[in-house]
């Protein structure tokens, strides 16, 4: 077992100068107040959905954000894109502090910072044609392409693998995967630098997921797009993200580059997540450990003291209840590999395979 000797976060490779990063999130908090009373609406508590999260995304890079349902992934994504007002901490995008900027004064940031949503059914207005859906953000942002809005919208349809002649069709005439492609075209219309993709494939059939992920990957390469890619499925993130952050109950518990996180995970929660996907070893000679995570994620209204994972952790000791483990880099760990655990341990677990590649252009 490793000791907890560590390099403080400030000295670790994870922290870098602002000049290199497109997105810098520092100690982000999003608390939803719980109110009681009909007239005075007294605040009696708060849902601490995101409770001190820090990470960076470089231009053109994809950072995966993974964790179980309710751990604060979407709230983080919404706070970063400023669909939600952060309660605390800072969000810097492209060198600008946008933490509390008013919507009207952050047009440039809004244009460069787009979001793709999980549900391709509710995120497109059913009364608008595909053409209108893609053109509207361009018009609202004063973007006037040389070839005109219609031609540009058709170009974008082609880029995402749809038939440009379907410009006048309505969302209900498309399948789930095709609708998600329309959402991607709408996000691309503003030529963003970063896309927050909130579980963009989890509502789709497994057979379609790989096609959409491959499309996003092609777009990332072709346009140098950066992604904050939110997923609970480690297989999807493995395929798409060069770095992965694991979230539990409002906090990041481990962050590392893809190779390190999958081959040398240190945090018990990451071990559990990595071994959650059932997989039979073809040789039958598997001595890697399989961990079954039991119990639910505790309520973010009243999270456990010390380490938030302790109520489900098989390694918990007294210190875990009294002291919160900081997110730090262990001596000897890969650069930028940080974990928040008093008893971190490198463990080989049964990890999910990458989802199989599929031609991005294949229309489902
Ligand atoms: N507007 C809100 N008001 C109160 N609580 C909220 C609100 N939005 C989210 N929450 C709570 O915040 C916590 C984090 O929610 P969030 O949607 O960010 O989780 P998630 O990781 O995206 O989960 P999932 O995988 O299910 O999408 C949950 O406990 C959720 O119930
Ligand atoms: S700090 Fe303790 S409870 Fe938390 S993950 Fe580590 S061993 Fe488990
Ligand atoms: Mg979510």
Coordinates of C-alpha atoms and ligand atoms in Angstrom, one line a residue:
X1 CA 0.0 0.0 0.0
X2 CA 1.3 3.5 -0.8
X3 CA 1.8 6.1 1.8
X4 CA 0.0 9.4 1.6
X5 CA 3.3 11.3 0.9
X6 CA 2.4 13.7 -1.7
X7 CA 3.2 16.8 -3.6
X8 CA 0.8 19.7 -2.9
X9 CA -1.5 20.4 -5.7
X10 CA 0.0 23.8 -6.3
X11 CA 3.4 22.1 -7.2
X12 CA 2.0 19.3 -9.2
X13 CA 1.9 19.1 -13.0
X14 CA -1.8 19.5 -13.0
X15 CA -1.6 23.2 -12.2
X16 CA -0.3 25.3 -15.1
X17 CA -0.1 28.9 -16.0
X18 CA -3.2 30.6 -17.2
X19 CA -1.7 31.3 -20.6
X20 CA -1.8 27.6 -21.6
X21 CA -5.3 26.9 -20.6
X22 CA -8.5 27.6 -22.5
X23 CA -10.7 26.9 -19.4
X24 CA -9.7 27.2 -15.8
X25 CA -12.1 26.2 -13.1
X26 CA -10.9 27.0 -9.6
X27 CA -12.7 25.8 -6.4
X28 CA -16.1 25.9 -8.2
X29 CA -19.2 25.6 -5.9
X30 CA -22.8 25.4 -6.9
X31 CA -25.2 25.2 -4.0
X32 CA -29.0 25.1 -4.6
X33 CA -30.7 26.7 -1.6
X34 CA -33.5 24.7 0.1
X35 CA -36.2 27.1 1.3
X36 CA -39.2 26.7 3.6
X37 CA -42.2 28.9 4.3
X38 CA -44.8 30.3 2.0
X39 CA -44.2 34.0 2.7
X40 CA -40.6 34.5 3.8
X41 CA -39.0 31.5 2.0
X42 CA -36.4 31.1 4.7
X43 CA -33.3 29.1 3.6
X44 CA -33.0 26.0 5.7
X45 CA -30.2 24.3 3.9
X46 CA -28.5 23.7 0.5
X47 CA -27.9 21.0 -2.0
X48 CA -24.1 21.1 -2.3
X49 CA -24.2 19.8 -5.9
X50 CA -20.7 21.0 -6.7
X51 CA -18.5 21.7 -3.7
X52 CA -15.0 22.8 -4.6
X53 CA -14.0 21.5 -8.0
X54 CA -10.9 22.6 -9.9
X55 CA -9.6 21.6 -13.3
X56 CA -8.2 23.0 -16.5
X57 CA -8.8 22.3 -20.2
X58 CA -6.2 23.2 -22.8
X59 CA -7.1 24.3 -26.3
X60 CA -8.0 21.3 -28.5
X61 CA -8.0 18.9 -25.5
X62 CA -10.8 16.7 -24.2
X63 CA -11.2 16.3 -20.5
X64 CA -13.7 13.5 -19.5
X65 CA -15.8 14.1 -16.3
X66 CA -17.1 10.8 -15.0
X67 CA -19.2 9.7 -12.0
X68 CA -22.4 8.1 -10.8
X69 CA -25.8 9.8 -11.2
X70 CA -26.2 12.8 -9.0
X71 CA -22.5 13.5 -8.3
X72 CA -22.7 17.0 -9.9
X73 CA -21.4 16.5 -13.5
X74 CA -24.2 18.3 -15.3
X75 CA -24.2 21.1 -12.6
X76 CA -20.5 21.6 -13.3
X77 CA -21.1 21.7 -17.0
X78 CA -23.9 24.2 -16.6
X79 CA -21.9 26.4 -14.3
X80 CA -19.0 26.4 -16.7
X81 CA -21.2 27.5 -19.6
X82 CA -22.9 29.9 -17.3
X83 CA -26.4 28.4 -17.7
X84 CA -26.1 28.5 -13.9
X85 CA -24.6 31.1 -11.6
X86 CA -21.7 29.6 -9.5
X87 CA -22.1 30.0 -5.7
X88 CA -18.3 30.3 -5.3
X89 CA -15.0 29.8 -7.0
X90 CA -14.0 31.1 -10.4
X91 CA -14.4 30.1 -14.0
X92 CA -11.9 31.6 -16.5
X93 CA -12.5 31.1 -20.2
X94 CA -10.0 32.2 -22.8
X95 CA -8.3 34.5 -20.3
X96 CA -11.5 36.1 -19.1
X97 CA -13.1 35.7 -15.7
X98 CA -16.7 34.8 -16.6
X99 CA -17.8 33.6 -13.1
X100 CA -20.4 36.3 -12.5
X101 CA -20.6 38.0 -15.9
X102 CA -24.0 39.1 -17.0
X103 CA -25.3 37.3 -20.0
X104 CA -25.4 40.5 -22.1
X105 CA -21.7 41.2 -21.5
X106 CA -20.3 37.8 -22.3
X107 CA -21.4 37.4 -25.9
X108 CA -17.9 36.4 -27.1
X109 CA -17.5 33.8 -24.4
X110 CA -21.0 32.4 -25.1
X111 CA -20.1 32.0 -28.7
X112 CA -16.9 30.2 -28.0
X113 CA -18.3 28.1 -25.3
X114 CA -21.2 25.8 -26.4
X115 CA -23.1 22.9 -24.9
X116 CA -24.5 19.7 -26.3
X117 CA -27.2 18.1 -24.2
X118 CA -28.0 14.6 -23.3
X119 CA -31.5 14.4 -24.6
X120 CA -31.7 15.0 -28.3
X121 CA -35.5 14.9 -28.1
X122 CA -36.1 17.8 -25.7
X123 CA -33.1 19.9 -26.7
X124 CA -34.5 20.8 -30.2
X125 CA -37.6 22.9 -30.6
X126 CA -40.1 20.6 -32.4
X127 CA -41.8 23.6 -34.1
X128 CA -38.6 24.8 -35.9
X129 CA -37.1 23.3 -39.0
X130 CA -33.6 22.0 -38.8
X131 CA -32.5 25.0 -40.9
X132 CA -34.0 27.5 -38.4
X133 CA -32.5 25.6 -35.5
X134 CA -29.0 25.8 -36.9
X135 CA -29.3 29.4 -38.3
X136 CA -30.8 31.0 -35.3
X137 CA -27.7 31.1 -33.1
X138 CA -25.7 32.6 -36.0
X139 CA -28.3 35.3 -36.5
X140 CA -28.5 36.0 -32.8
X141 CA -24.7 36.4 -32.6
X142 CA -24.4 38.6 -35.7
X143 CA -22.5 35.9 -37.6
X144 CA -23.1 36.5 -41.4
X145 CA -21.3 33.8 -43.4
X146 CA -20.1 34.7 -46.8
X147 CA -22.2 32.0 -48.4
X148 CA -25.3 33.1 -46.5
X149 CA -27.0 31.5 -43.5
X150 CA -28.9 28.8 -45.5
X151 CA -25.8 27.5 -47.4
X152 CA -23.8 27.6 -44.2
X153 CA -26.5 25.6 -42.3
X154 CA -26.5 23.0 -45.2
X155 CA -22.7 22.8 -45.0
X156 CA -22.9 22.1 -41.3
X157 CA -25.5 19.4 -41.9
X158 CA -23.1 17.8 -44.3
X159 CA -20.2 18.1 -41.8
X160 CA -22.2 16.2 -39.2
X161 CA -23.1 13.5 -41.6
X162 CA -26.7 14.5 -42.5
X163 CA -28.3 15.2 -45.9
X164 CA -28.2 19.0 -46.6
X165 CA -31.5 18.6 -48.5
X166 CA -33.2 17.8 -45.2
X167 CA -32.8 21.5 -44.2
X168 CA -36.6 22.0 -44.2
X169 CA -37.5 19.0 -42.1
X170 CA -38.6 19.0 -38.5
X171 CA -36.8 17.2 -35.6
X172 CA -39.5 14.6 -35.3
X173 CA -38.6 13.4 -38.8
X174 CA -35.1 12.3 -37.5
X175 CA -33.9 9.4 -35.4
X176 CA -32.3 10.0 -32.0
X177 CA -28.7 9.8 -33.4
X178 CA -29.6 12.2 -36.2
X179 CA -31.1 14.6 -33.8
X180 CA -28.0 14.6 -31.7
X181 CA -26.1 15.4 -35.0
X182 CA -28.4 18.4 -35.4
X183 CA -27.6 19.5 -31.9
X184 CA -23.9 19.2 -32.8
X185 CA -24.4 21.2 -36.0
X186 CA -26.1 23.9 -34.0
X187 CA -23.2 24.1 -31.5
X188 CA -20.7 24.2 -34.4
X189 CA -22.5 27.1 -36.1
X190 CA -20.8 29.5 -33.8
X191 CA -17.3 28.1 -34.4
X192 CA -16.7 27.5 -30.6
X193 CA -13.4 26.8 -29.0
X194 CA -14.9 24.5 -26.3
X195 CA -17.9 22.3 -26.2
X196 CA -19.3 21.0 -23.0
X197 CA -20.9 17.7 -24.1
X198 CA -23.2 16.5 -21.3
X199 CA -23.7 12.7 -21.8
X200 CA -24.2 13.3 -25.5
X201 CA -24.6 9.6 -26.3
X202 CA -26.2 8.1 -23.3
X203 CA -29.8 8.5 -24.6
X204 CA -28.8 6.7 -27.8
X205 CA -28.9 3.1 -28.8
X206 CA -25.5 1.4 -28.1
X207 CA -25.1 0.7 -31.9
X208 CA -25.4 4.5 -32.6
X209 CA -23.2 5.7 -29.7
X210 CA -19.9 4.9 -31.4
X211 CA -20.9 6.7 -34.5
X212 CA -21.7 9.9 -32.7
X213 CA -18.6 9.7 -30.5
X214 CA -16.5 9.2 -33.6
X215 CA -18.1 12.2 -35.2
X216 CA -17.2 14.3 -32.2
X217 CA -13.6 13.0 -32.3
X218 CA -13.3 13.9 -36.0
X219 CA -14.6 17.4 -35.3
X220 CA -12.2 17.7 -32.4
X221 CA -9.3 16.9 -34.7
X222 CA -10.5 18.9 -37.7
X223 CA -11.4 22.1 -35.9
X224 CA -9.1 21.9 -32.9
X225 CA -12.1 21.9 -30.6
X226 CA -11.7 21.4 -26.9
X227 CA -14.2 19.3 -25.0
X228 CA -15.5 18.9 -21.5
X229 CA -17.0 15.4 -22.1
X230 CA -19.4 14.4 -19.3
X231 CA -20.3 10.7 -19.0
X232 CA -21.0 8.0 -16.5
X233 CA -19.8 5.4 -18.9
X234 CA -16.0 4.9 -18.6
X235 CA -15.9 3.1 -22.0
X236 CA -17.1 6.3 -23.8
X237 CA -14.7 8.6 -22.0
X238 CA -11.7 6.2 -22.6
X239 CA -12.3 6.5 -26.3
X240 CA -12.7 10.2 -26.4
X241 CA -10.7 12.0 -23.6
X242 CA -7.0 12.4 -23.2
X243 CA -7.5 13.2 -19.5
X244 CA -10.2 12.0 -17.2
X245 CA -11.5 13.4 -13.9
X246 CA -13.6 11.2 -11.6
X247 CA -16.2 13.0 -9.6
X248 CA -18.0 11.8 -6.4
X249 CA -20.6 13.8 -4.5
X250 CA -19.6 17.2 -5.7
X251 CA -15.9 16.8 -5.7
X252 CA -13.1 15.5 -8.0
X253 CA -11.5 12.5 -6.3
X254 CA -9.0 11.6 -9.0
X255 CA -7.7 13.1 -12.2
X256 CA -5.0 11.8 -14.6
X257 CA -4.2 11.3 -18.2
X258 CA -6.1 8.5 -19.8
X259 CA -3.4 5.8 -19.8
X260 CA -2.6 6.4 -16.1
X261 CA -6.1 6.5 -14.9
X262 CA -7.0 3.2 -16.6
X263 CA -3.8 1.4 -15.9
X264 CA -2.7 2.8 -12.5
X265 CA -5.8 4.2 -10.7
X266 CA -5.2 5.1 -7.1
X267 CA -8.6 6.1 -5.6
X268 CA -11.0 3.3 -4.3
X269 CA -13.9 4.9 -6.0
X270 CA -12.0 4.9 -9.4
X271 CA -11.2 1.2 -8.7
X272 CA -14.9 0.5 -8.2
X273 CA -16.0 2.4 -11.3
X274 CA -13.4 0.7 -13.4
X275 CA -14.4 -2.7 -12.3
X276 CA -18.1 -2.0 -12.6
X277 CA -18.4 -3.0 -16.2
X278 CA -18.8 -6.8 -16.4
X279 CA -16.2 -8.4 -18.6
X280 CA -15.0 -11.9 -19.0
X281 CA -11.3 -12.4 -19.4
X282 CA -10.7 -14.4 -22.5
X283 CA -7.8 -16.3 -21.1
X284 CA -9.5 -17.1 -17.9
X285 CA -6.3 -16.1 -16.1
X286 CA -7.5 -12.9 -14.7
X287 CA -5.9 -12.0 -11.3
X288 CA -7.2 -8.4 -11.4
X289 CA -9.6 -7.5 -8.7
X290 CA -13.3 -6.9 -9.3
X291 CA -15.0 -4.6 -6.9
X292 CA -18.7 -4.4 -6.4
X293 CA -19.8 -0.9 -5.3
X294 CA -22.8 -1.2 -2.9
X295 CA -25.2 1.5 -1.5
X296 CA -26.3 4.8 -3.0
X297 CA -24.5 8.1 -3.3
X298 CA -25.3 9.9 0.0
X299 CA -27.3 13.1 -0.2
X300 CA -25.4 16.2 -1.2
X301 CA -27.6 18.1 1.4
X302 CA -25.7 16.6 4.2
X303 CA -22.6 14.9 2.9
X304 CA -20.5 12.6 5.1
X305 CA -17.7 14.3 7.2
X306 CA -14.1 13.9 6.1
X307 CA -13.9 11.8 3.0
X308 CA -17.3 11.8 1.3
X309 CA -16.7 8.3 -0.1
X310 CA -16.2 6.8 3.4
X311 CA -19.7 5.4 3.8
X312 CA -19.2 3.1 0.9
X313 CA -15.4 2.6 1.1
X314 CA -14.1 -0.8 2.2
X315 CA -10.8 0.8 3.2
X316 CA -12.2 3.5 5.5
X317 CA -10.4 4.2 8.9
X318 CA -11.0 6.7 11.6
X319 CA -9.1 9.5 9.9
X320 CA -11.4 9.2 6.9
X321 CA -14.3 10.5 9.0
X322 CA -12.4 13.4 10.6
X323 CA -10.1 14.7 7.9
X324 CA -11.0 15.5 4.3
X325 CA -8.3 14.1 2.1
X326 CA -6.9 16.8 -0.3
X327 CA -6.5 16.2 -4.0
X328 CA -2.8 15.7 -4.3
X329 CA -0.1 14.1 -6.5
X330 CA 1.6 11.1 -4.9
X331 CA 5.4 11.1 -5.1
X332 CA 6.3 8.9 -8.0
X333 CA 3.0 9.3 -9.8
X334 CA 2.7 10.4 -13.4
X335 CA 2.7 14.1 -13.9
X336 CA -0.7 15.6 -13.2
X337 CA -2.1 12.4 -11.6
X338 CA -3.9 13.5 -8.4
X339 CA -6.1 11.5 -6.0
X340 CA -8.0 12.5 -2.9
X341 CA -7.5 9.6 -0.5
X342 CA -5.7 9.0 2.8
X343 CA -4.8 5.5 1.7
X344 CA -4.3 5.6 -2.0
X345 CA -3.2 2.4 -3.7
X346 CA -2.3 1.5 -7.3
X347 CA -4.6 -1.4 -8.2
X348 CA -5.1 -3.3 -11.4
X349 CA -8.9 -3.7 -11.9
X350 CA -11.0 -5.1 -14.7
X351 CA -11.3 -2.1 -16.9
X352 CA -13.9 -1.6 -19.7
X353 CA -12.8 -1.8 -23.3
X354 CA -13.0 1.1 -25.6
X355 CA -16.2 1.2 -27.5
X356 CA -15.5 -0.1 -31.0
X357 CA -14.8 2.3 -33.7
X358 CA -17.4 3.0 -36.3
X359 CA -17.3 5.2 -39.4
X360 CA -18.2 8.7 -38.3
X361 CA -20.0 9.4 -41.5
X362 CA -22.3 6.4 -41.3
X363 CA -25.8 7.7 -41.1
X364 CA -27.9 5.6 -38.7
Ligands
LIG1 N1 -32.0 23.0 -9.8 C1 -31.7 22.2 -8.8 N2 -32.2 22.4 -7.5 C2 -31.9 21.6 -6.5 N3 -31.0 20.5 -6.6 C3 -30.5 20.2 -7.8 C4 -30.8 21.1 -9.0 N4 -30.1 20.6 -10.0 C5 -29.4 19.5 -9.6 N5 -29.7 19.3 -8.3 C6 -29.1 18.2 -7.4 O1 -27.7 18.4 -7.5 C7 -27.1 17.1 -7.5 C8 -26.2 17.0 -8.7 O2 -27.0 16.9 -9.9 P1 -26.4 16.8 -11.3 O3 -27.6 16.8 -12.3 O4 -25.4 17.8 -11.5 O5 -25.8 15.3 -11.3 P2 -25.2 14.5 -12.5 O6 -23.9 14.0 -12.0 O7 -25.3 15.2 -13.8 O8 -26.2 13.2 -12.5 P3 -26.8 12.4 -13.8 O9 -25.7 11.4 -14.1 O10 -28.0 11.7 -13.2 O11 -27.1 13.3 -14.9 C9 -28.2 16.1 -7.4 O12 -28.4 15.7 -6.1 C10 -29.4 16.8 -7.9 O13 -30.6 16.3 -7.4
LIG2 S1 -9.9 8.6 2.3 FE1 -10.5 6.8 3.4 S2 -12.7 6.6 3.0 FE2 -11.9 8.0 1.5 S3 -11.4 6.8 -0.3 FE3 -9.6 6.9 0.9 S4 -9.6 5.1 2.3 FE4 -11.7 5.3 1.5
LIG3 MG1 -26.3 14.9 -15.6

